[in-house]
Every structure is written in structure tokens, then in C-alpha cells.
Amino acid sequence: MSDAQAQDEHAPEAGHEADYLRADGGLRGWLLTIDHKRIGIMFYGLVLLFLLLGGLFAMILRAELITPEPTLIQADTYNRMFTLHGVIMVWLFMIPSIPNVFGNFLLPLMLGAKDLAFPRLNLASLYVFALGALVTLGGAVAGGADTGWTFYAPYSTTTPTAVVPIVTGIFILGVSSIMTGLNFIVTTHTMRAEGMTWTRVPLFVWAIYATSVIILFATPVLGMSITLVGIDHIYHFGIFDPALGGDPVLFQHIFWFYSHPAVYIMILPAMGVISEVVSTFCQKPPASYMAIFISSLGIAFVGFFTWGHHMFVAGMSTFDAGVFGALSMFVAIFSAIKVFTWVATMYRGSIRFSTPMLYFLFFLFLFVFGGMTGVAVATQSLDVHWHDTYFVVAHFHFIMVGATLTGFLAAAHYWFPKMFGRMYSERMGLLTSAAVFAGFFLTFFPQFLLGNAGMPRRYYAYPERFQWLNALSSGGSFLLGGALLLTLVNLLVALRWGRKATPNPWDSRGFEWETATMPIKHNFAVPPRIQRGPYDYHLTEEEAHARVSPG
């Protein structure tokens, strides 16, 4: 008897109920659904739309920078476009991409729960997110802002551009994030299946949990900072304007108190994906479950005390700079623990080089490379040299965009059969993943060299000696954009014509694969009782399935 046949027999309950896509037909069935899986799918569509929009702005910027002189767009348009690119990519793609899509879809399945703790709150978070996106993009239609995504004061309080609607939109997006994070935390505490002890909780869930804690504590601070900017912009109180008695450095403290932990809001979920992928495609448990679990919580905790390393040139004592630099090194230690654990997991594993595994390797490269440059810029003497140059842009994109994007794409391929019941073209997946990595590296590695040579970031024109590196970077961005489009096409084609997926195509021991592929509306016909861990690869698939029995 094949494993697939065996699992089919183990899941007869799923055969009596339609899968979640077919359970409730019609537009109303989607718009008013409280099924976490459907809500995750709707978030999926939104974040992909915003990825395309943010990516389009990036390619226009790179097209302008092929030559040192102005060509395609005016300077004002350039300033507004890089602001919108940053705002869209940070708040409309990177922060919500993995938690809101894959967290929503998979967290209850992994915990053996019927749904999230607050299904209606979950649906409300979707509409609040959509409202926030509309208000933000409305600000773009109204002329956009030219402040950069960091909204540094006092300029952001005096510029005549449309700052107020954009910061209002971001505030609303923050409310949506808090609703989602609260739901994930309560679900993890209260809705785990019988037998699922804390040490049996999958690492992806731990990553989402740690991310949610950061969201709950840090997002209100962001809301306060941008609200003050909006109020100052309208009423000219001068809260951050030294000409009126205000303090611009105060804004930087408040903004970075949120925005540095926001780095971990983006990257911790990707780390959770990577932990699942490396175990499945090496057919081994993590080298140390506790090391990954503790380091996730450690990053979430220490990340709140490192914001000052963004402000070394804003006026800071040598002692303070040393403390912030040392605390930043602690994040590097926790990150290194994760990297060593993932690499150790591969040792003597039965490695299968499928598309998700390839994205794992690309994630590892970009994360280590970007992380090491992060250690460098957390050192005051080096940071002063690289501050506000393209070096910082390259570091930011390697660690935040590169790691988040490869984690997102690994998840998109790994859980595609579970979400849609179809298999994508593996050959195209491998080809496009290699092209994504090549395009990404060609785009941002030259920017390290540009920054080290002294080219400032956000400049519209530049000296001719920087042209070949800028042209190389622009060429890489076009390759990256084309590769991402082909990736999307590959997955869209698979939705219609892809081979039907078997119940557990990767032979994973993850609990989410114990449900039907695709899952039924209420996930489980009978609540499961967990009698094993999520990475028990010493068990056969039949044995593993037998230990997740109906309660």
C-alpha cells in the first residue's frame, strides 16, 4: 500500500465534506466568510497586488538611475516614487505577507484547531487592512509624499505634499496588524489540540507568536509617532520642529523604537517558514528545537533595545553608542544560533533539492550576508562612514527584503499543494527561483560598492564614475522583476492545469499535512488528539498519522 493510499484511508472524514474553496459558493460566501483559510487567501491576493505595485515603482526608479543625468521622470516625481515604493513594500507587503497569508491559513491547522480564537475579528482585520491600503494609496493619488518611508521630522511636518493621508493609512494598517497579532496569541494559548504541549508546537507557530508579541508592543508606538507628524503637519505645533521649540531627534527615537523591531516583524515569520522547509526537505527534525524556539523569543525581546544604532550621527554619547552597538550584537548571536541549527539540520539529512529547498539556501545566503553587514553598521565608527549611503540601502534590502521575499516564496511553493490541491511545475520553480536570486544579487550587491565609494542614497543624479555600477544594479532589477512575474505565472497556471496533489506530497510530518488536501471548511471532522511531535521523522508516515488520532 502506498503512503498516499494509506493517508487517504486515514482521512475518510474529509471525503464527506467539501473543501474550503467549494464549501460556500458565491461572492457573499467570500466577503462574509469567517473561515481563516479564505481570509488568508484574500490577504494573499492583496499582498501580491501590492508586491507588483511596489516592484513597478522600484523598476521605474532603477530605469531613471541607468544614466547619471535626468531622463524619464522629474526630480519631484522621483522623490515621491521612492517614498511610495518604501511605504508599499514595508507596510503593504513585507509586514503582512507571511503572517496574514500563511499564518492565517496554517496556524489553526498546525495547532489542531477549528479556526482562530476570534473569527469575526479576523475578518474585520482584513477589511481594516483594505481600508488602510485605500487611504494610503489615496494619498498617492492626491500627489504622494516626498519624505521617504521614514517620515523624518521636521521636513515631514512642513512639506506641502500629501503626508497626512499616507500616515493616516499607515495608522489604520497598524490597527489591522494588532487585531491579527492578538488573534494569533490567544489562539496559540487557548486552542491547541489535546496532547499538544508547548514543546510540540511547530516552529512556524512559535515564529508567528513571537512576531505577534512584537506587533502588540511596538505598533502603538509607531501609531503615536506618525499621528504626531500628521497633527504637526496640519496645525504646525512644532512638536518636532526646532524653529518652534520642538525636538526632531525625539521623533527618531519614537519612530525607530517601532521600526527596528519591525525588522523582526518581517523576518521572524520567514525564519519560521525556513525552519519547516529545512526539516521537511532534509527529512530530519531540527538539530535543536529548543535553540530555534529560544532564539526566536530572544530576538523578539532584545529587538526592543537596539533602536539607537540607527541614530549614531544624530547626537549620542560614546557610552550610549557602545551600549546600543553591544545590544545589537546580541541579536546577531541569536540569529547565528538559528543559522548554525539550520545548517546542522542538513547534516546527514536526506536532502531533496525542490524549489522550497532552493529558496531555503538563497535565504541562508542573503540572511548571513545581510546580517554580517548589519553587525558592521551597528558599529559606530563604520556606521558614520556608511550612514545615508547606498551601503545602507543594500544592507536593508539583503536582510529585510531578500530574507522576507525568499521566505515568502519558499512558503508559497511549499504550501501550494495544501492551499490549492495542485502541484506547480517543479522545473519552472527551480528555474525561476534561480533567476530571482540572480536578479536580487545583481540588483543590490553593486549598491554595497556604490555606498562604500560614497554615493548617497535617494539621490536623483550622480557623478559619471558611478554609472556602470548603477547600470548593473538596474539590469539586475529588471531580471528580478521578470523572474517574479514568471514565478507568479507558474503558480497561476498550476491553479488551473497543475497535477492534482497527493495528501502529503513532501512526506512531511507537519500537523497541517494531517488534514485533507485541500482542507475542509472546519479543518477537522473530529478534533484531533496529538501524540507525537511535529518533526518525528523516525516514524513512518502511517505511524505518524496514527499518532494524530481523532480525540
Coordinates of C-alpha atoms in Angstrom, one line a residue:
M1 CA 0.0 0.0 0.0
S2 CA 1.4 3.4 -0.9
D3 CA 1.7 6.2 1.6
A4 CA -0.8 8.3 -0.3
Q5 CA -3.3 5.4 -0.3
A6 CA -2.7 4.9 3.4
Q7 CA -3.4 8.5 4.2
D8 CA -6.5 8.6 2.0
E9 CA -7.8 5.7 4.2
H10 CA -6.8 7.6 7.4
A11 CA -8.8 10.7 6.3
P12 CA -12.2 9.4 5.3
E13 CA -13.9 12.0 7.3
A14 CA -12.6 14.7 4.9
G15 CA -14.3 13.0 2.0
H16 CA -17.8 13.7 3.3
E17 CA -17.4 17.4 3.4
A18 CA -16.5 19.8 0.6
D19 CA -13.1 21.6 0.7
Y20 CA -12.9 25.1 2.0
L21 CA -12.9 26.6 -1.6
R22 CA -16.2 24.8 -2.5
A23 CA -18.0 24.8 0.8
D24 CA -19.8 28.2 0.4
G25 CA -20.3 29.4 -3.1
G26 CA -20.9 32.9 -4.3
L27 CA -19.5 36.3 -3.6
R28 CA -21.3 36.6 -0.3
G29 CA -19.6 33.3 0.8
W30 CA -16.3 35.0 0.4
L31 CA -17.0 38.6 1.5
L32 CA -18.7 37.5 4.8
T33 CA -16.6 34.4 5.5
I34 CA -15.1 33.8 8.9
D35 CA -13.1 30.8 7.7
H36 CA -9.4 31.6 8.4
K37 CA -8.3 29.9 5.3
R38 CA -10.5 32.0 3.0
I39 CA -9.4 35.1 4.8
G40 CA -5.8 34.1 4.3
I41 CA -6.4 33.6 0.6
M42 CA -7.9 37.1 0.3
F43 CA -4.9 38.6 2.1
Y44 CA -2.8 36.6 -0.4
G45 CA -4.4 38.4 -3.3
L46 CA -3.9 41.8 -1.7
V47 CA -0.3 41.4 -0.8
L48 CA 0.6 40.1 -4.3
L49 CA -1.1 43.1 -5.8
F50 CA 1.0 45.4 -3.6
L51 CA 4.2 43.5 -4.3
L52 CA 3.6 44.1 -8.0
L53 CA 2.8 47.8 -7.5
G54 CA 5.8 48.4 -5.2
G55 CA 8.0 46.4 -7.6
L56 CA 6.8 48.5 -10.6
F57 CA 7.8 51.7 -8.8
A58 CA 11.2 50.2 -8.0
M59 CA 11.9 49.4 -11.7
I60 CA 10.9 52.9 -12.7
L61 CA 13.4 54.3 -10.2
R62 CA 16.1 52.0 -11.4
A63 CA 15.4 52.9 -15.1
E64 CA 15.9 56.5 -14.2
L65 CA 19.2 55.7 -12.5
I66 CA 20.7 53.9 -15.5
T67 CA 22.2 57.3 -16.6
P68 CA 23.7 60.0 -14.3
E69 CA 21.5 62.7 -15.9
P70 CA 17.7 63.0 -15.6
T71 CA 15.9 61.0 -18.3
L72 CA 12.4 59.5 -17.6
I73 CA 11.0 61.4 -14.6
Q74 CA 11.4 64.8 -12.8
A75 CA 13.1 65.1 -9.5
D76 CA 9.9 65.7 -7.6
T77 CA 8.3 62.6 -9.1
Y78 CA 11.4 60.6 -8.2
N79 CA 11.2 61.7 -4.6
R80 CA 7.5 60.8 -4.3
M81 CA 8.0 57.5 -6.1
F82 CA 10.8 56.2 -3.8
T83 CA 8.6 57.2 -0.8
L84 CA 5.6 55.2 -2.2
H85 CA 7.9 52.3 -3.1
G86 CA 9.1 52.1 0.6
V87 CA 5.7 52.7 2.1
I88 CA 4.0 50.0 -0.1
M89 CA 6.8 47.4 0.3
V90 CA 7.1 47.8 4.1
W91 CA 3.5 48.2 5.3
L92 CA 1.5 46.6 2.5
F93 CA 3.8 43.7 1.6
M94 CA 6.6 42.7 3.9
I95 CA 4.9 43.2 7.3
P96 CA 1.6 41.4 6.4
S97 CA 2.8 38.9 3.7
I98 CA 3.7 35.8 5.7
P99 CA 1.7 36.3 9.0
N100 CA -1.6 37.4 7.3
V101 CA -1.4 34.9 4.5
F102 CA 0.3 31.8 5.7
G103 CA -0.2 32.5 9.4
N104 CA -3.9 32.9 8.9
F105 CA -4.2 29.8 6.7
L106 CA -1.9 27.4 8.6
L107 CA -1.8 28.4 12.3
P108 CA -5.1 26.7 13.3
L109 CA -4.2 23.6 11.1
M110 CA -0.9 23.3 12.9
L111 CA -2.5 23.6 16.3
G112 CA -5.3 21.2 15.6
A113 CA -7.9 24.0 16.0
K114 CA -11.1 24.5 14.1
D115 CA -10.4 28.2 13.5
L116 CA -8.7 31.2 15.1
A117 CA -9.9 32.3 18.5
F118 CA -11.8 35.3 17.1
P119 CA -13.0 34.5 13.6
R120 CA -15.0 37.8 13.2
L121 CA -12.1 39.9 14.4
N122 CA -10.1 38.1 11.8
L123 CA -12.5 39.1 9.1
A124 CA -12.6 42.6 10.5
S125 CA -8.8 42.8 10.3
L126 CA -9.0 42.1 6.6
Y127 CA -11.3 45.0 5.9
V128 CA -9.4 47.3 8.2
F129 CA -6.3 46.4 6.2
A130 CA -8.1 47.1 2.9
L131 CA -9.3 50.4 4.3
G132 CA -5.8 51.3 5.4
A133 CA -4.4 50.4 1.9
L134 CA -7.1 52.5 0.2
V135 CA -6.3 55.6 2.4
T136 CA -2.6 55.1 1.8
L137 CA -2.9 54.8 -1.9
G138 CA -5.5 57.7 -1.9
G139 CA -2.6 59.8 -0.5
A140 CA -0.6 58.6 -3.5
V141 CA -3.3 59.7 -5.9
A142 CA -3.5 63.0 -4.1
G143 CA 0.1 63.7 -5.0
G144 CA 2.1 61.4 -2.8
A145 CA 4.7 62.4 -0.2
D146 CA 8.4 63.2 -0.7
T147 CA 9.7 62.3 2.7
G148 CA 10.9 58.7 2.3
W149 CA 9.1 55.9 4.2
T150 CA 10.8 57.1 7.4
F151 CA 8.9 60.4 7.5
Y152 CA 11.8 62.2 9.2
A153 CA 10.8 65.4 11.0
P154 CA 10.8 68.4 10.8
Y155 CA 10.7 68.1 7.0
S156 CA 7.7 65.7 7.1
T157 CA 5.7 68.3 9.1
T158 CA 6.4 71.2 6.6
T159 CA 6.5 69.6 3.2
P160 CA 3.4 70.6 1.0
T161 CA 3.0 67.0 -0.2
A162 CA 0.2 64.6 0.9
V163 CA 1.8 63.4 4.1
V164 CA -1.4 63.3 6.2
P165 CA -3.5 60.8 4.2
I166 CA -0.5 58.5 3.9
V167 CA 0.4 58.4 7.7
T168 CA -3.4 58.0 8.4
G169 CA -3.4 55.0 6.1
I170 CA -0.4 53.5 7.9
F171 CA -2.1 54.1 11.3
I172 CA -5.1 52.1 10.1
L173 CA -2.8 49.3 8.8
G174 CA -1.3 49.2 12.3
V175 CA -4.7 48.7 13.8
S176 CA -5.2 45.7 11.5
S177 CA -1.8 44.3 12.5
I178 CA -2.7 44.5 16.2
M179 CA -6.0 42.7 15.6
T180 CA -4.2 39.9 13.8
G181 CA -1.4 39.6 16.3
L182 CA -3.9 39.5 19.2
N183 CA -5.8 36.7 17.5
F184 CA -2.7 34.6 16.9
I185 CA -1.6 34.9 20.5
V186 CA -4.9 34.0 22.0
T187 CA -5.3 31.1 19.6
T188 CA -1.9 29.7 20.5
H189 CA -2.7 29.8 24.2
T190 CA -6.3 28.5 24.2
M191 CA -7.0 26.4 21.1
R192 CA -4.2 23.9 20.9
A193 CA -5.5 20.3 20.4
E194 CA -5.5 17.8 23.2
G195 CA -2.0 16.5 23.7
M196 CA -0.2 19.4 22.0
T197 CA 2.2 20.5 24.7
W198 CA 4.2 23.7 24.4
T199 CA 7.2 21.6 23.2
R200 CA 5.1 20.1 20.4
V201 CA 4.1 23.5 19.0
P202 CA 5.6 23.8 15.4
L203 CA 8.4 26.3 15.0
F204 CA 6.4 28.3 12.4
V205 CA 3.8 28.9 15.1
W206 CA 6.5 30.0 17.5
A207 CA 7.8 32.4 14.9
I208 CA 4.3 33.9 14.4
Y209 CA 3.7 34.0 18.1
A210 CA 7.0 36.0 18.7
T211 CA 6.1 38.3 15.8
S212 CA 2.7 38.9 17.3
V213 CA 4.2 39.9 20.7
I214 CA 6.4 42.5 18.9
I215 CA 3.4 43.8 17.0
L216 CA 1.3 44.3 20.1
F217 CA 4.0 46.2 22.0
A218 CA 5.7 48.2 19.2
T219 CA 2.9 49.1 16.8
P220 CA 1.2 51.6 19.2
V221 CA 4.4 53.5 19.4
L222 CA 4.5 53.8 15.6
G223 CA 0.9 55.0 15.7
M224 CA 1.8 57.7 18.2
S225 CA 4.8 58.9 16.2
I226 CA 3.0 59.2 12.8
T227 CA -0.1 60.7 14.5
L228 CA 2.1 63.4 15.9
V229 CA 3.6 64.0 12.5
G230 CA 0.1 64.3 11.0
I231 CA -1.1 66.7 13.7
D232 CA 2.1 68.8 13.4
H233 CA 1.6 68.9 9.6
I234 CA -1.9 70.2 10.0
Y235 CA -1.7 72.6 13.0
H236 CA 2.1 73.5 13.0
F237 CA 2.5 73.0 16.7
G238 CA 6.2 72.5 16.2
I239 CA 6.5 69.3 18.2
F240 CA 9.5 68.1 16.2
D241 CA 10.5 71.5 14.7
P242 CA 13.5 73.2 16.4
A243 CA 12.5 76.5 14.9
L244 CA 9.3 76.3 17.0
G245 CA 11.0 74.8 20.1
G246 CA 10.4 71.2 19.1
D247 CA 12.9 68.3 19.0
P248 CA 13.5 66.4 15.7
V249 CA 15.6 63.8 17.5
L250 CA 12.6 62.9 19.7
F251 CA 10.8 61.7 16.5
Q252 CA 13.7 59.5 15.6
H253 CA 13.7 57.8 19.0
I254 CA 9.9 57.2 18.8
F255 CA 10.0 56.1 15.2
W256 CA 12.9 53.7 15.5
F257 CA 11.6 52.2 18.7
Y258 CA 9.0 50.6 16.5
S259 CA 10.8 50.5 13.2
H260 CA 13.7 48.5 14.4
P261 CA 11.6 45.7 15.9
A262 CA 9.6 45.9 12.7
V263 CA 12.6 44.4 11.0
Y264 CA 11.9 41.3 13.1
I265 CA 8.1 41.5 12.4
M266 CA 9.2 41.0 8.8
I267 CA 11.9 38.4 9.2
L268 CA 10.8 36.2 12.1
P269 CA 7.9 34.7 10.1
A270 CA 10.3 34.0 7.3
M271 CA 12.5 32.2 9.8
G272 CA 9.5 30.1 10.8
V273 CA 8.9 29.1 7.2
I274 CA 12.6 28.2 6.8
S275 CA 12.5 26.0 9.9
E276 CA 9.7 24.0 8.5
V277 CA 11.2 23.7 5.0
V278 CA 14.6 22.6 6.0
S279 CA 13.2 19.8 8.2
T280 CA 10.8 18.6 5.5
F281 CA 13.3 18.6 2.7
C282 CA 16.1 17.0 4.7
Q283 CA 13.6 14.5 6.3
K284 CA 15.1 15.3 9.7
P285 CA 14.0 17.0 12.9
P286 CA 15.7 20.4 13.6
A287 CA 19.1 19.9 15.1
S288 CA 17.8 21.7 18.1
Y289 CA 14.1 22.6 18.5
M290 CA 14.8 24.5 21.7
A291 CA 17.6 26.5 20.2
I292 CA 15.3 27.8 17.4
F293 CA 12.4 28.4 19.8
I294 CA 14.5 30.3 22.4
S295 CA 16.4 32.4 19.8
S296 CA 13.0 33.4 18.3
L297 CA 11.8 34.8 21.6
G298 CA 15.3 36.2 22.3
I299 CA 15.3 38.2 19.1
A300 CA 11.8 39.4 19.9
F301 CA 12.9 40.6 23.3
V302 CA 16.3 42.1 22.6
G303 CA 15.0 43.8 19.4
F304 CA 13.2 46.4 21.6
F305 CA 16.6 47.7 23.0
T306 CA 18.6 48.3 19.8
W307 CA 16.8 51.2 18.1
G308 CA 19.6 53.6 18.9
H309 CA 22.0 52.2 16.4
H310 CA 20.0 54.0 13.7
M311 CA 20.9 57.3 15.3
F312 CA 24.7 57.3 15.8
V313 CA 25.0 60.5 13.8
A314 CA 22.0 62.2 15.4
G315 CA 23.9 63.2 18.5
M316 CA 24.7 60.4 21.0
S317 CA 27.3 59.9 23.7
T318 CA 30.1 57.4 23.2
F319 CA 28.7 55.3 26.1
D320 CA 25.2 55.2 24.6
A321 CA 26.6 54.3 21.2
G322 CA 28.6 51.5 22.7
V323 CA 25.5 50.1 24.6
F324 CA 23.3 50.2 21.6
G325 CA 26.0 48.6 19.5
A326 CA 26.6 45.8 22.0
L327 CA 22.9 45.1 22.3
S328 CA 22.6 44.8 18.5
M329 CA 25.3 42.1 18.7
F330 CA 23.0 40.1 20.9
V331 CA 20.5 39.9 18.0
A332 CA 23.4 38.7 15.8
I333 CA 24.1 35.9 18.4
F334 CA 20.5 34.7 18.4
S335 CA 20.5 34.9 14.6
A336 CA 23.7 32.9 14.4
I337 CA 22.2 30.2 16.7
K338 CA 19.4 29.8 14.1
V339 CA 21.8 29.7 11.2
F340 CA 24.0 27.0 12.8
T341 CA 20.9 25.0 13.7
W342 CA 19.5 25.1 10.2
V343 CA 22.9 24.1 8.7
A344 CA 23.3 21.3 11.3
T345 CA 19.8 20.1 10.4
M346 CA 21.1 19.4 6.9
Y347 CA 24.0 17.3 8.2
R348 CA 23.3 13.6 7.2
G349 CA 19.8 14.6 6.0
S350 CA 18.1 13.1 3.0
I351 CA 18.2 16.3 1.1
R352 CA 15.8 16.9 -1.7
F353 CA 16.5 19.9 -3.9
S354 CA 13.0 21.0 -4.7
T355 CA 12.0 24.6 -5.2
P356 CA 11.3 25.4 -1.5
M357 CA 14.7 23.9 -0.5
L358 CA 16.4 26.1 -3.1
Y359 CA 14.7 29.2 -1.6
F360 CA 16.0 28.0 1.8
L361 CA 19.5 28.1 0.5
F362 CA 19.0 31.5 -1.0
F363 CA 17.5 32.7 2.3
L364 CA 20.5 31.4 4.1
F365 CA 23.0 33.2 1.9
L366 CA 21.1 36.6 1.9
F367 CA 20.5 36.4 5.6
V368 CA 24.1 35.7 6.6
F369 CA 25.5 38.2 4.1
G370 CA 23.0 40.9 5.1
G371 CA 23.3 40.0 8.8
M372 CA 27.1 40.4 8.7
T373 CA 26.8 43.9 7.2
G374 CA 24.2 44.6 9.9
V375 CA 26.9 43.8 12.5
A376 CA 29.2 46.2 10.7
V377 CA 26.7 49.1 10.6
A378 CA 25.9 48.6 14.3
T379 CA 29.5 49.7 15.0
Q380 CA 29.6 53.5 15.3
S381 CA 32.9 54.1 13.6
L382 CA 31.8 52.2 10.4
D383 CA 28.3 53.4 10.5
V384 CA 29.4 57.1 10.4
H385 CA 31.2 56.2 7.1
W386 CA 28.3 54.4 5.5
H387 CA 25.4 56.5 7.0
D388 CA 22.9 57.6 4.4
T389 CA 24.8 55.9 1.6
Y390 CA 23.7 53.1 -0.8
F391 CA 25.5 50.7 1.6
V392 CA 22.6 51.1 4.0
V393 CA 20.1 50.5 1.1
A394 CA 21.9 47.3 0.1
H395 CA 22.1 46.1 3.7
F396 CA 18.4 46.9 4.3
H397 CA 17.4 45.0 1.2
F398 CA 19.6 42.0 1.7
I399 CA 18.4 41.4 5.3
M400 CA 14.8 42.6 5.1
V401 CA 13.6 42.3 1.5
G402 CA 15.8 39.4 0.5
A403 CA 15.2 37.3 3.5
T404 CA 11.5 38.1 3.7
L405 CA 11.0 37.6 -0.1
T406 CA 12.8 34.2 -0.2
G407 CA 10.9 33.1 2.9
F408 CA 7.6 34.2 1.3
L409 CA 8.4 32.4 -1.9
A410 CA 9.5 29.2 -0.1
A411 CA 6.2 29.2 1.7
A412 CA 4.3 29.9 -1.5
H413 CA 5.7 26.8 -3.1
Y414 CA 5.9 24.6 0.0
W415 CA 2.3 25.0 1.0
F416 CA 0.9 25.5 -2.5
P417 CA -0.5 21.9 -2.7
K418 CA -2.1 22.2 0.8
M419 CA -3.8 25.5 -0.1
F420 CA -4.9 24.7 -3.7
G421 CA -4.7 21.0 -4.1
R422 CA -2.5 21.2 -7.2
M423 CA 1.2 20.9 -8.0
Y424 CA 3.2 23.5 -9.8
S425 CA 5.8 22.9 -12.4
E426 CA 8.9 21.9 -10.5
R427 CA 11.2 22.6 -13.4
M428 CA 9.8 26.2 -13.8
G429 CA 10.0 26.6 -10.0
L430 CA 13.7 25.8 -9.9
L431 CA 14.4 28.0 -12.9
T432 CA 12.5 31.0 -11.6
S433 CA 14.0 30.7 -8.1
A434 CA 17.5 30.7 -9.5
A435 CA 16.6 33.8 -11.6
V436 CA 15.1 35.5 -8.6
F437 CA 18.3 35.0 -6.7
A438 CA 20.5 36.1 -9.6
G439 CA 18.4 39.2 -10.2
F440 CA 18.3 40.1 -6.5
F441 CA 22.1 39.7 -6.1
L442 CA 22.8 41.7 -9.2
T443 CA 20.5 44.5 -8.1
F444 CA 21.8 45.0 -4.6
F445 CA 25.4 43.8 -4.4
P446 CA 26.6 46.8 -6.6
Q447 CA 24.9 49.1 -4.2
F448 CA 27.3 47.9 -1.4
L449 CA 30.1 49.1 -3.6
L450 CA 28.3 52.3 -4.5
G451 CA 27.7 53.2 -0.9
N452 CA 31.3 52.3 0.2
A453 CA 32.5 54.6 -2.6
G454 CA 30.4 57.4 -1.2
M455 CA 27.2 57.6 -3.3
P456 CA 24.4 58.9 -1.1
R457 CA 21.0 57.2 -1.1
R458 CA 17.9 58.7 -2.6
Y459 CA 19.8 61.0 -5.0
Y460 CA 18.2 61.7 -8.3
A461 CA 21.5 62.3 -10.2
Y462 CA 25.1 61.2 -9.6
P463 CA 28.7 61.5 -10.9
E464 CA 29.5 59.6 -14.1
R465 CA 32.1 57.3 -12.2
F466 CA 29.1 55.6 -10.5
Q467 CA 27.3 54.8 -13.8
W468 CA 28.4 51.2 -14.5
L469 CA 27.5 50.0 -11.1
N470 CA 24.1 51.8 -11.3
A471 CA 23.5 50.3 -14.7
L472 CA 24.4 46.8 -13.4
S473 CA 22.0 47.3 -10.5
S474 CA 19.2 48.4 -12.8
G475 CA 19.8 45.4 -15.1
G476 CA 19.5 43.1 -12.0
S477 CA 16.3 44.8 -11.0
F478 CA 14.7 44.0 -14.4
L479 CA 15.9 40.4 -14.2
L480 CA 14.4 40.2 -10.7
G481 CA 11.1 41.7 -11.8
G482 CA 10.8 39.3 -14.8
A483 CA 11.7 36.3 -12.6
L484 CA 9.0 37.3 -10.1
L485 CA 6.4 37.6 -12.9
L486 CA 7.4 34.2 -14.2
T487 CA 7.0 32.7 -10.7
L488 CA 3.5 34.2 -10.5
V489 CA 2.6 32.8 -13.9
N490 CA 3.9 29.3 -12.9
L491 CA 1.7 29.3 -9.9
L492 CA -1.3 30.7 -11.7
V493 CA -1.0 28.1 -14.4
A494 CA -0.8 25.4 -11.8
L495 CA -4.1 26.5 -10.3
R496 CA -5.8 25.6 -13.5
W497 CA -3.7 22.9 -15.1
G498 CA -1.4 21.7 -12.3
R499 CA -1.3 18.0 -11.5
K500 CA -3.6 17.1 -8.6
A501 CA -1.6 17.0 -5.3
T502 CA -1.4 13.8 -3.2
P503 CA -2.4 14.3 0.5
N504 CA 1.3 14.8 1.6
P505 CA 3.4 15.4 -1.4
W506 CA 6.6 16.3 0.5
D507 CA 6.3 13.4 3.0
S508 CA 6.2 16.0 5.8
R509 CA 5.5 15.2 9.5
G510 CA 4.0 18.7 10.0
F511 CA 0.5 18.6 11.6
E512 CA -1.0 20.7 8.8
W513 CA -0.5 17.8 6.4
E514 CA -2.7 15.6 8.6
T515 CA -5.8 17.4 7.3
A516 CA -7.2 16.8 3.9
T517 CA -5.6 18.4 0.9
M518 CA -7.3 20.8 0.4
P519 CA -8.7 21.2 4.0
I520 CA -12.4 21.0 4.7
K521 CA -14.2 24.1 5.9
H522 CA -13.9 23.3 9.6
N523 CA -10.4 21.7 9.3
F524 CA -11.2 18.5 11.2
A525 CA -14.4 16.4 11.2
V526 CA -13.4 15.3 14.7
P527 CA -10.9 17.3 16.9
P528 CA -7.5 15.6 16.8
R529 CA -5.5 14.3 19.7
I530 CA -1.8 14.8 19.3
Q531 CA 0.5 12.0 20.5
R532 CA 3.8 13.0 18.8
G533 CA 5.9 16.0 17.8
P534 CA 5.8 17.9 14.5
Y535 CA 9.2 16.6 13.4
D536 CA 9.1 12.9 14.2
Y537 CA 10.9 11.7 11.0
H538 CA 11.9 8.5 12.7
L539 CA 8.2 7.4 12.3
T540 CA 6.8 6.2 9.0
E541 CA 4.0 8.2 7.5
E542 CA 1.5 5.7 8.6
E543 CA 2.9 5.6 12.2
A544 CA 3.0 9.4 12.3
H545 CA -0.6 9.7 11.1
A546 CA -1.8 7.1 13.6
R547 CA -0.5 9.3 16.4
V548 CA -2.7 12.2 15.4
S549 CA -5.9 10.4 16.1
P550 CA -9.4 11.8 16.4
G551 CA -10.0 12.9 20.0

